[in-house]
Amino acid sequence: MAGPGGGGCPAGGHDLQWCFSQVKGAVDEDVAEADIISTVEFSYSGDLLATGDKGGRVVIFQREQENKSRPHARGEYNVYSTFQSHEPEFDYLKSLEIEEKINKIRWLPQQNAAHFLLSTNGRFCFKLRGQDKTIKLWKISERDKRAEGYNLKDEDGRLRDPFRITALRVPILKPMDLMVEASPRRIFANAHTYHINSISVNSDHETYLSADDLRINLWHLEITDRSFNIVDIKPVNMEELTEVITAAEFHPLQCNVFVYSSSKGTIRLCDMRSSALCDRHSKFFEEPEDPSSRSFFSEIISSISDVKFSHSGRYMMTRDYLSVKVWDLNMESRPVETHQVHEYLRSKLCSLYENDCIFDKFECCWSGSDSAIMTGSYNNFFRMFDRNTRRDVTLEASRENSKPRACLKPRKVCAGGKRRKDEMSVDSLDFNKKILHTAWHPAENVIAVAATNNLYIFQDKVN
Amino acid sequence: MMFARGLKRKSAEEPEDVEGCSAGAQAMPSYSLQRQSLLDMSLVKLQLCHMLVEPNLCRSVLIANTVRQIQEEMTRDGTWRAVAPQAAGRAPLDRLVATDILCRSVREQEGECPAPDMGDGQPDLVPGLAVAPAAQAPRSPQSSLWEGDSSRESRGGFQKSLDQIFETLESKTSGSVEELFADVDSSYYDLDAVLTGMVGSTSSGPGSGLQAFASAATSPPSSSCRSDLGELDHAVEILVET
């Protein structure tokens, strides 16, 4: 059903039915903090799907080849590789074991048989151990042969006494069961003092950027001991700090252009050709405030939690607490589209401030063809907006709707007044069940939704 | 400035009445009460920021900006300075406003008058706890909250806590952290039981773990083993040109 070159069919709204495909993760009600999924990302081809969790683990799923006897079912994702990317640490000051949460995973475009991905923990530790935030480049490769007949080692791996070696031989390759290995190839360290919120691979495939609250650095994939600082908003006097960087991303096609968003709801587009230190932006995107809805929470809910370019490179999307906005890069004055995610929460902002939910950072993503966008909400709900039909739908990731190929029923939340039969009231929403991370397959209508410690995979109904 | 949708400000001419809900003035006491509650809650959040498992600069900045907005508005109202003489004669507890009033008021915006009780009926907060109040000494409305000069003591606990937050977040040495801990009133630790939603999910109180050292986390797979495998990998790669 996917068009050539990636995702030609409309998605979202009522044009498409979404069906359950798979769910990964434990069923237990008691969720260990370490198992909470903190990032989800499809590879460039969509054949691999990576998740990172708060325990510093990365799990990669691979799509199996489509089954010839069941041509209508798409391949399932099964575990391909699991590894510990960042180690847990111990905080001596608080006598607490702190897990190394994976903040972001980004795949590199595949250039040979092996796959590469970047992962970052973003933990800020200002205590005895000093800063400890690293970005690691992992190589994931398959091995289906092993060498036998080494000169320096026995078959069981023990070192041989060099004096006993009287002849040299060439090791022979023998087939073995497929093994998938993940090995760290580069460790980029010590360039960030603050919480790393973004990494983004450049379209030149040679450089990438990493962003923390106050700085953005440019790295070369081959060079681990230095990075180039391209944005620095740290004031001389920290007391004057009123705004931080919240997300950053390279343009998908123009390797000299990137954007970064702020806690004040602004986006700056920078061109690295114009100056080395991009403190001056080329474009400044900000929507004028609506004075009638101003409150003490206005700034907090305008803070942008995610920014993503469209695949075409013509638009970008930002997520703030209550809405998703699509911007045309040629128009800085206001977004071209605004989609309400959960407007019914606007009257609850003081409660959400009290319990800190107002600071939750939701991500957003584009469909492969840029015709639809998706983002998460509370109660394990997630929202999809079809940009062509202007329709939107609310779906739920739950174990109850987990029968194979069962279609998801649209959900509705009642903002106030009379609640209809099928609707949920705002007060009965579970604010602990938040969907912060979602991903859309680059070419097909397959989506991955992280609900706390479970990963749901949904796909469109194949007729 | 609207506090929440639907709640409008009274006109600025009418005098502030923080005492109670008099017959003709439902909206105003409710608004200033809510605003004070928001201010108090924000100050508590800021003080607790450094006790979070994961200090979050973005969150701290947003909360600090909220506090500044409230302070600016109260300065324009003239209520910022008015707080000082009133508070001087009362127990600190009287100035605290239960957070449930904050949220309850939004639900009651249809016309009910929320209970203006400030002295009792506050199950959420520990008696005797004194949140750092707004600056006690009268200040010119123009004086910026963020000035970095001269002694901080004269500005009251509020300014001090903001400065400390940002300095601590930047500092890498343990010395300054201990200094920060030394200043914190131990009664804040009691708040942990109440405000568990705000603090990272820790079982031990922040005060108790300062000296304890437990065994280190399980060690990762031996790195030397890994490098051996790496060398083998390279060797085999050269041989098979993978």
XYZ file of C-alpha atoms in Angstrom:
705
model
C 0.000 0.000 0.000
C 2.924 2.296 0.466
C 3.709 4.313 -2.606
C 7.099 4.164 -4.264
C 9.691 6.265 -2.556
C 7.853 6.165 0.707
C 4.406 6.468 2.112
C 2.193 7.795 -0.584
C -1.102 6.973 1.041
C -3.013 9.298 3.315
C -2.798 8.524 6.989
C -4.659 9.371 10.160
C -8.183 10.622 10.525
C -10.894 8.348 9.293
C -9.256 7.455 6.009
C -7.126 4.892 7.687
C -7.857 2.279 10.270
C -5.094 1.554 12.716
C -4.721 -1.980 14.003
C -2.784 -3.539 16.769
C 0.272 -5.428 15.612
C 2.570 -6.180 18.533
C 3.408 -5.159 22.075
C 6.818 -5.582 23.716
C 7.583 -5.418 27.396
C 6.416 -6.823 30.714
C 2.761 -7.000 31.650
C 3.370 -6.299 35.326
C 1.533 -3.471 36.960
C 4.653 -2.766 38.980
C 6.977 -1.012 36.603
C 10.654 -0.715 37.453
C 11.985 2.764 36.810
C 14.824 1.316 34.761
C 12.433 -0.277 32.297
C 10.686 2.919 31.320
C 11.269 3.554 27.640
C 12.839 6.942 27.062
C 13.364 7.013 23.297
C 12.086 5.243 20.163
C 13.552 5.499 16.679
C 13.168 3.703 13.349
C 16.277 3.309 11.205
C 16.409 4.978 7.789
C 14.972 1.945 6.031
C 12.521 1.162 8.803
C 13.755 -2.390 9.071
C 15.239 -1.742 12.480
C 13.517 -0.148 15.453
C 15.557 0.953 18.462
C 14.386 1.778 21.957
C 16.367 3.150 24.877
C 15.276 2.999 28.481
C 16.017 4.697 31.760
C 18.314 1.858 32.749
C 20.700 2.739 29.941
C 19.736 -0.259 27.845
C 19.182 -0.246 24.115
C 16.945 -2.852 22.494
C 16.893 -3.129 18.728
C 14.100 -4.928 16.926
C 14.383 -6.161 13.382
C 11.549 -6.688 11.013
C 11.346 -10.217 9.768
C 10.950 -10.932 6.102
C 7.374 -10.979 4.981
C 5.833 -14.374 5.149
C 4.998 -15.671 1.723
C 2.116 -17.722 3.028
C 0.593 -14.639 4.621
C 1.232 -11.941 2.066
C -1.190 -9.533 3.656
C 0.516 -9.390 7.012
C 3.544 -7.224 7.281
C 6.642 -8.573 8.905
C 6.834 -8.524 12.661
C 9.527 -6.872 14.693
C 11.572 -9.207 16.825
C 14.481 -8.606 19.125
C 17.677 -8.291 17.135
C 20.166 -6.955 19.652
C 20.203 -5.805 23.258
C 23.047 -3.974 24.929
C 23.883 -1.695 27.779
C 24.739 1.666 26.327
C 25.309 3.711 29.418
C 26.116 2.340 32.806
C 24.143 2.924 35.958
C 25.891 5.127 38.431
C 25.870 5.528 42.129
C 25.202 8.873 43.663
C 27.171 8.928 46.903
C 25.641 12.127 48.131
C 22.135 10.773 48.106
C 22.996 7.117 48.642
C 20.932 6.381 45.602
C 21.546 4.237 42.655
C 20.829 6.321 39.640
C 20.103 4.768 36.331
C 21.591 6.108 33.155
C 18.634 7.118 31.104
C 19.044 7.057 27.341
C 17.813 10.420 26.201
C 18.095 10.056 22.485
C 18.991 7.508 19.863
C 19.696 8.500 16.294
C 20.486 6.115 13.504
C 23.106 6.845 10.902
C 22.303 6.150 7.284
C 23.460 2.701 6.435
C 26.629 2.580 4.381
C 27.687 -1.034 4.626
C 26.449 -4.244 6.127
C 26.700 -2.939 9.647
C 24.363 -0.448 11.266
C 25.421 2.508 13.330
C 23.533 4.506 15.879
C 24.297 7.314 18.284
C 22.970 7.176 21.807
C 23.217 9.706 24.572
C 22.542 9.748 28.251
C 21.799 13.222 29.384
C 22.284 12.974 33.056
C 23.550 15.974 34.829
C 25.570 15.159 37.894
C 26.984 18.144 39.715
C 28.237 16.213 42.682
C 31.411 14.340 43.424
C 31.775 12.676 40.087
C 31.533 15.767 37.967
C 29.848 15.824 34.640
C 29.336 12.540 33.007
C 27.378 13.001 29.891
C 28.553 11.063 26.901
C 27.427 10.339 23.410
C 28.330 6.936 22.080
C 28.493 5.659 18.556
C 27.522 1.997 18.396
C 28.200 -0.393 15.615
C 25.708 -3.178 15.281
C 26.944 -5.981 13.099
C 26.083 -9.523 12.315
C 28.431 -12.375 12.471
C 27.629 -15.713 10.976
C 31.128 -17.092 10.677
C 33.805 -17.711 13.183
C 37.480 -18.297 12.757
C 39.075 -21.472 14.008
C 42.672 -22.446 14.257
C 44.217 -19.427 15.891
C 47.902 -19.536 16.549
C 48.044 -17.804 19.877
C 44.952 -19.275 21.501
C 43.509 -22.688 22.086
C 40.083 -23.560 20.805
C 38.616 -22.733 24.195
C 40.285 -19.359 24.236
C 43.148 -19.986 26.572
C 46.437 -18.430 25.624
C 49.002 -20.836 24.393
C 52.534 -20.836 25.654
C 54.487 -19.032 22.911
C 57.357 -21.473 23.202
C 55.080 -24.328 22.248
C 54.171 -22.753 18.963
C 56.354 -24.320 16.338
C 54.382 -23.666 13.200
C 52.035 -21.006 11.908
C 48.740 -21.714 10.292
C 46.038 -19.623 8.723
C 42.732 -19.674 10.646
C 39.802 -21.183 8.803
C 36.324 -19.661 8.719
C 33.459 -21.845 9.735
C 29.747 -21.034 9.758
C 28.069 -20.361 13.081
C 24.658 -19.305 14.358
C 23.924 -15.729 13.551
C 25.142 -13.448 16.273
C 24.376 -9.766 16.456
C 26.980 -7.687 18.183
C 26.904 -4.153 19.386
C 30.245 -2.559 20.020
C 31.008 1.002 20.989
C 33.026 2.587 18.250
C 33.363 6.116 19.541
C 32.753 7.799 22.808
C 32.266 11.544 22.609
C 32.676 12.900 26.071
C 32.981 15.913 28.259
C 31.558 18.571 26.043
C 28.326 19.079 27.906
C 27.770 20.473 31.348
C 24.019 20.479 31.186
C 21.305 18.059 30.291
C 21.652 16.834 26.669
C 18.241 17.097 25.074
C 19.002 16.461 21.391
C 21.367 14.855 18.959
C 20.917 15.197 15.225
C 22.892 13.645 12.388
C 23.708 15.988 9.544
C 22.754 15.253 5.946
C 26.440 15.179 5.113
C 26.624 11.979 7.193
C 29.901 13.135 8.630
C 28.896 15.503 11.383
C 26.235 15.685 14.010
C 25.099 18.162 16.622
C 24.363 17.697 20.280
C 22.397 20.201 22.306
C 22.055 20.796 26.010
C 20.168 23.474 27.940
C 22.612 26.219 27.082
C 24.892 25.088 24.282
C 24.949 23.323 20.959
C 28.074 21.529 19.814
C 29.063 20.231 16.412
C 30.957 16.953 16.201
C 32.679 15.025 13.498
C 31.843 11.342 13.717
C 35.506 10.409 13.503
C 36.782 12.812 16.142
C 35.904 12.145 19.736
C 38.046 14.484 21.755
C 36.904 17.775 20.393
C 33.722 19.419 19.339
C 32.976 22.821 17.968
C 30.635 25.031 19.922
C 28.137 26.649 17.559
C 25.530 28.093 19.911
C 26.042 29.360 23.433
C 23.268 31.158 25.279
C 24.758 30.969 28.717
C 24.709 34.421 30.285
C 27.818 35.713 32.000
C 25.789 35.942 35.148
C 23.670 32.847 35.688
C 21.176 34.884 37.645
C 20.199 36.480 34.361
C 19.198 33.172 32.852
C 15.580 33.221 31.726
C 15.553 30.972 28.679
C 17.061 27.592 27.787
C 17.459 25.481 24.667
C 14.937 22.678 24.558
C 15.543 20.891 21.223
C 17.677 21.121 18.097
C 17.758 19.456 14.701
C 19.660 19.619 11.438
C 17.798 20.349 8.243
C 17.267 17.046 6.398
C 18.696 18.332 3.127
C 20.747 21.475 3.728
C 23.790 20.465 5.703
C 24.564 23.964 6.900
C 21.148 24.687 8.398
C 19.787 23.717 11.789
C 17.083 24.944 14.148
C 16.788 25.102 17.893
C 13.798 25.755 20.090
C 13.563 27.446 23.470
C 11.632 27.378 26.705
C 9.947 30.633 25.660
C 8.296 29.082 22.638
C 10.645 30.471 20.012
C 12.552 28.745 17.225
C 15.764 30.014 15.709
C 17.074 28.839 12.377
C 20.818 29.135 11.935
C 23.038 28.904 8.911
C 26.550 27.755 9.732
C 27.894 29.406 6.622
C 27.140 32.867 7.880
C 29.242 32.718 10.995
C 31.226 30.241 12.979
C 29.467 30.851 16.249
C 25.786 30.829 15.424
C 24.670 33.194 18.131
C 22.955 35.199 15.461
C 20.052 33.431 13.901
C 19.078 33.684 10.267
C 15.384 33.321 11.064
C 13.337 33.742 14.207
C 9.995 32.004 14.533
C 7.532 33.093 17.173
C 3.775 33.246 17.297
C 2.373 36.407 18.847
C 0.665 35.721 22.137
C -3.088 35.746 22.403
C -3.753 38.302 25.133
C -7.155 36.866 25.993
C -5.713 33.582 27.139
C -2.794 34.935 29.089
C -2.170 33.458 32.526
C 0.744 32.809 34.836
C 1.187 29.509 33.048
C 1.383 30.965 29.560
C 5.126 30.819 29.319
C 5.386 27.319 30.692
C 2.876 25.897 28.259
C 4.512 27.718 25.364
C 7.842 26.030 26.070
C 8.671 23.827 23.096
C 9.453 20.227 23.975
C 10.298 18.950 20.484
C 11.081 20.265 17.022
C 11.142 18.135 13.877
C 11.697 19.002 10.242
C 9.381 17.461 7.695
C 11.007 14.919 5.395
C 10.675 17.406 2.566
C 12.593 20.023 4.507
C 10.004 22.637 3.727
C 8.237 22.611 7.074
C 9.035 22.072 10.682
C 6.799 21.009 13.530
C 6.977 22.088 17.167
C 5.302 20.565 20.199
C 4.354 22.646 23.184
C 2.305 21.518 26.139
C -1.150 21.780 24.611
C -0.595 21.851 20.863
C 1.434 20.889 17.816
C 2.297 23.616 15.307
C 3.487 23.302 11.753
C 5.665 26.132 10.462
C 6.563 27.034 6.912
C 10.258 27.849 6.933
C 9.517 30.854 4.770
C 7.148 32.398 7.287
C 8.458 33.435 10.655
C 5.504 35.351 11.963
C 3.206 32.460 12.796
C 2.661 28.765 12.161
C 0.681 27.626 9.142
C -1.139 24.985 11.179
C -2.000 24.594 14.837
C -3.423 21.345 16.140
C -4.843 21.055 19.654
C -3.657 17.942 21.388
C -5.616 18.103 24.643
C -7.180 21.518 24.999
C -9.358 20.182 27.821
C -6.311 20.438 30.048
C -6.203 24.218 29.827
C -8.545 24.614 32.781
C -6.443 22.192 34.812
C -3.120 23.915 34.478
C -2.752 24.761 38.144
C -3.172 21.120 39.166
C -0.796 20.069 36.427
C 1.697 22.622 37.686
C 1.398 21.315 41.198
C 2.042 17.699 40.221
C 4.719 18.712 37.708
C 2.912 17.206 34.720
C 3.038 20.619 33.094
C 6.758 20.043 32.614
C 6.321 16.773 30.715
C 8.153 16.827 27.415
C 6.130 15.284 24.633
C 7.694 14.469 21.280
C 6.082 14.543 17.860
C 6.736 12.920 14.506
C 5.849 13.114 10.823
C 4.548 10.314 8.663
C 6.837 9.252 5.835
C 5.012 11.373 3.287
C 4.564 14.334 5.676
C 0.824 14.070 5.218
C 0.165 13.267 8.875
C 1.660 14.052 12.256
C 1.471 12.214 15.552
C 2.077 13.034 19.178
C 1.293 11.560 22.580
C -0.934 12.573 25.472
C -2.013 11.195 28.852
C -3.948 8.064 29.756
C -1.888 6.262 27.098
C -3.689 8.250 24.445
C -1.948 9.432 21.322
C -3.184 11.801 18.663
C -2.898 11.814 14.904
C -3.626 14.724 12.614
C -4.120 14.343 8.889
C -2.913 17.538 7.273
C -4.789 16.932 4.038
C -8.214 15.986 5.317
C -7.860 18.152 8.445
C -9.198 15.292 10.502
C -7.746 14.078 13.738
C -8.159 11.010 15.881
C -7.355 9.949 19.423
C -6.215 6.378 19.926
C -5.165 4.416 22.968
C -2.242 2.064 23.548
C -3.520 -0.504 25.985
C -3.359 -4.193 26.640
C -7.138 -4.427 26.338
C -6.934 -3.583 22.638
C -4.153 -6.055 22.007
C -5.729 -8.763 19.948
C -3.824 -9.432 16.747
C -4.949 -7.129 13.964
C -7.719 -5.730 16.139
C -8.672 -2.269 14.981
C -8.239 0.597 17.382
C -11.367 2.428 18.312
C -11.150 6.211 18.387
C -11.346 7.662 21.902
C -12.921 10.842 23.058
C -12.440 13.000 26.105
C -15.274 15.101 27.371
C -14.080 18.585 28.227
C -17.009 19.536 30.375
C -20.741 19.416 30.669
C -22.632 16.314 29.766
C -20.502 13.295 29.158
C -21.638 10.916 26.482
C -21.555 7.160 26.841
C -18.256 6.490 25.131
C -16.419 9.507 26.396
C -13.966 9.790 29.227
C -14.072 12.652 31.632
C -10.955 14.703 32.170
C -10.857 13.877 35.852
C -10.649 10.165 35.207
C -7.583 10.433 32.997
C -4.504 8.704 34.329
C -1.714 11.265 34.266
C 0.883 8.664 35.110
C 0.283 6.957 31.795
C 1.951 9.382 29.463
C 2.993 8.754 25.901
C 6.031 10.940 25.398
C 7.778 9.022 22.619
C 6.357 7.894 19.307
C 7.911 7.029 15.943
C 6.569 6.586 12.430
C 8.091 4.197 9.910
C 9.845 6.238 7.196
C 8.000 4.606 4.316
C 4.970 2.721 5.562
C 2.052 3.229 7.871
C 3.603 1.455 10.807
C 3.991 3.294 14.088
C 5.777 2.580 17.343
C 4.317 4.022 20.551
C 6.121 3.861 23.894
C 3.746 3.581 26.846
C 5.876 3.626 30.009
C 7.658 0.260 29.814
C 5.746 -1.166 26.878
C 6.355 -0.645 23.196
C 3.267 -0.908 20.987
C 3.478 -1.371 17.249
C 0.430 -0.506 15.173
C -0.098 -0.645 11.452
C -2.780 0.355 9.046
C -5.424 -2.160 8.131
C -4.441 -4.077 5.047
C -7.460 -5.021 3.069
C -3.747 39.211 34.401
C -5.949 36.195 34.261
C -5.094 33.430 36.562
C -7.019 30.789 34.773
C -9.562 30.856 32.093
C -12.790 32.361 33.256
C -11.411 34.127 36.263
C -11.221 37.824 35.713
C -9.532 40.500 37.712
C -11.447 43.093 39.585
C -10.760 46.672 38.678
C -7.608 48.069 40.202
C -9.338 50.864 42.103
C -11.001 48.676 44.639
C -8.836 47.932 47.618
C -7.327 44.553 48.062
C -8.922 42.498 50.726
C -7.005 39.420 51.563
C -8.862 38.825 54.774
C -11.975 37.167 53.645
C -14.777 36.860 51.258
C -16.903 39.934 51.779
C -20.340 39.978 50.294
C -19.798 42.057 47.208
C -16.287 41.107 46.193
C -16.103 37.444 45.330
C -13.525 37.486 42.603
C -10.788 39.660 44.075
C -9.899 37.899 47.319
C -10.036 34.658 45.442
C -7.613 35.941 42.857
C -5.021 37.302 45.224
C -5.319 34.197 47.341
C -4.663 32.028 44.344
C -1.800 34.187 43.284
C -0.215 34.009 46.703
C -0.670 30.269 46.766
C 0.971 29.963 43.380
C 3.850 32.086 44.574
C 4.325 29.997 47.685
C 4.123 26.752 45.764
C 6.652 27.998 43.237
C 9.090 29.054 45.924
C 8.844 25.640 47.533
C 9.444 23.972 44.181
C 12.518 26.077 43.625
C 13.924 25.272 47.016
C 13.396 21.589 46.359
C 14.925 21.700 42.890
C 18.343 20.714 44.068
C 16.929 17.748 45.905
C 15.553 16.203 42.769
C 17.292 13.110 41.568
C 17.708 14.788 38.206
C 18.135 18.545 38.570
C 16.353 20.076 35.662
C 17.528 23.490 34.551
C 14.635 24.048 32.172
C 12.082 23.396 34.880
C 13.905 25.651 37.349
C 14.065 28.486 34.853
C 10.360 28.187 34.045
C 9.399 28.192 37.714
C 11.695 31.116 38.438
C 10.152 33.065 35.555
C 6.702 32.356 36.972
C 7.774 33.703 40.327
C 9.127 36.808 38.667
C 5.878 37.398 36.784
C 3.920 37.201 40.007
C 6.339 39.512 41.713
C 6.117 42.004 38.866
C 2.362 42.000 38.941
C 2.248 42.334 42.694
C 4.676 45.210 42.437
C 2.417 46.947 39.940
C -0.557 46.345 42.229
C 1.295 47.725 45.151
C 0.628 44.500 46.998
C 4.239 43.429 46.946
C 5.217 46.038 49.463
C 1.934 45.771 51.311
C 2.828 42.252 52.292
C 5.715 43.360 54.450
C 3.945 45.349 57.209
C 1.123 42.816 57.373
C 3.364 39.829 57.644
C 5.547 41.405 60.249
C 2.938 41.102 62.943
C 1.672 37.629 62.137
C 2.881 34.124 62.456
C 4.438 32.942 59.205
C 1.811 30.236 58.954
C -0.873 32.799 58.287
C 0.699 33.667 55.003
C 0.700 30.180 53.736
C -2.148 29.238 51.548
C -3.054 25.641 51.157
C -2.472 24.426 47.655
C -5.875 22.849 47.558
C -7.368 26.316 47.741
C -5.386 27.099 44.635
C -6.957 24.330 42.658
C -10.311 24.403 44.354
C -10.765 28.050 43.425
C -10.564 27.225 39.769
C -13.367 24.735 40.065
C -15.466 27.211 42.025
C -15.102 30.029 39.606
C -18.751 29.836 38.768
C -19.702 32.020 41.669
C -19.042 30.283 44.914
C -16.753 31.970 47.284
C -13.876 29.775 48.338
C -13.070 29.634 52.004
C -10.511 32.287 52.721
C -9.151 30.487 55.750
C -5.483 30.938 55.935
C -4.791 30.075 59.518
C -6.168 26.619 59.919
C -7.511 23.729 58.008
C -4.363 23.112 56.072
C -3.813 19.411 56.099
C -1.252 19.587 53.350
C 1.398 21.633 55.019
C 3.396 21.076 58.115
C 2.619 23.564 60.875
C 5.378 25.925 61.686
C 6.899 25.676 58.276
C 7.934 29.030 56.990
C 8.329 29.398 53.285
C 10.753 32.146 52.431
C 8.434 35.117 52.163
C 8.618 37.910 49.685
C 11.224 40.486 50.519
C 10.459 41.980 53.873
C 12.108 45.312 53.360
C 10.254 47.799 51.194
C 11.855 48.045 47.806
C 11.422 50.287 44.866
C 9.234 48.649 42.242
C 11.947 49.155 39.694
C 14.559 47.167 41.496
C 15.196 44.095 39.515
C 14.941 40.739 41.141
C 17.951 39.649 39.241
C 20.518 42.229 40.230
C 23.763 40.594 41.023
C 25.411 43.225 43.132
C 25.823 43.716 46.880
C 24.839 41.494 49.708
C 22.085 39.049 49.171
C 21.039 38.943 52.772
C 19.244 42.242 52.494
C 17.005 40.927 49.778
C 15.391 38.236 51.775
C 15.378 34.503 51.482
C 13.631 34.481 48.129
C 16.404 36.127 46.179
C 18.937 33.999 47.955
C 17.241 30.794 46.990
C 17.105 31.778 43.317
C 20.773 32.635 43.281
C 21.674 29.454 45.036
C 19.690 27.358 42.636
C 21.488 28.628 39.564
C 24.900 28.675 41.153
C 24.513 25.170 42.421
C 23.359 23.882 39.106
C 26.445 25.314 37.507
C 28.946 24.390 40.137
C 30.810 21.151 39.900
C 32.446 21.058 43.283
C 30.980 19.296 46.244
C 31.898 22.129 48.554
C 29.253 24.481 47.304
C 26.637 21.786 47.445
C 27.276 21.183 51.111
C 27.060 24.888 51.676
C 23.667 24.895 50.073
C 22.510 22.014 52.200
C 23.767 23.757 55.318
C 21.495 26.710 54.667
C 18.348 24.789 54.054
C 15.963 24.756 56.945
C 15.572 21.163 58.049
C 11.831 21.592 58.192
C 11.885 21.377 54.402
C 12.698 17.724 54.711
C 9.245 17.204 56.159
C 7.794 18.472 52.955
C 9.100 15.407 51.176
C 6.322 13.322 52.643
C 3.772 15.788 51.400
C 5.114 16.814 48.075
C 6.174 13.391 46.869
C 4.912 14.248 43.476
C 7.519 16.948 43.036
C 10.519 15.171 44.368
C 12.250 12.361 42.526
C 11.125 8.919 43.552
C 13.461 8.372 46.439
C 12.685 6.348 49.471
C 15.198 7.890 51.828
C 14.891 11.463 52.973
C 17.443 13.824 51.605
C 18.997 14.393 54.973
C 19.647 10.817 55.847
C 21.853 9.744 53.030
C 24.646 12.204 53.363
C 27.134 9.933 55.049
C 25.998 6.531 53.955
C 27.997 4.681 51.389
C 26.564 1.491 50.058
C 28.203 -1.021 47.787
C 28.726 0.080 44.270
C 26.379 -0.876 41.494
C 27.078 -4.146 39.725
C 30.069 -3.777 37.521
C 29.671 -3.904 33.786
C 31.137 -6.668 31.643
C 34.893 -6.514 31.877
C 36.200 -3.908 29.523
C 39.374 -5.835 28.885
C 37.333 -8.763 27.663
C 35.547 -6.443 25.363
C 38.735 -5.075 23.892
C 39.965 -8.606 23.253
C 36.852 -9.298 21.312
C 37.395 -6.032 19.522
C 40.848 -7.087 18.416
C 39.590 -10.411 17.251
C 36.877 -8.640 15.418
C 39.402 -6.499 13.620
C 41.565 -9.454 12.773
C 38.703 -11.440 11.380
C 37.482 -8.460 9.487
C 40.792 -8.069 7.814
C 40.742 -11.702 6.879
C 37.246 -11.824 5.529
C 36.917 -8.205 4.508
C 33.527 -7.729 6.181
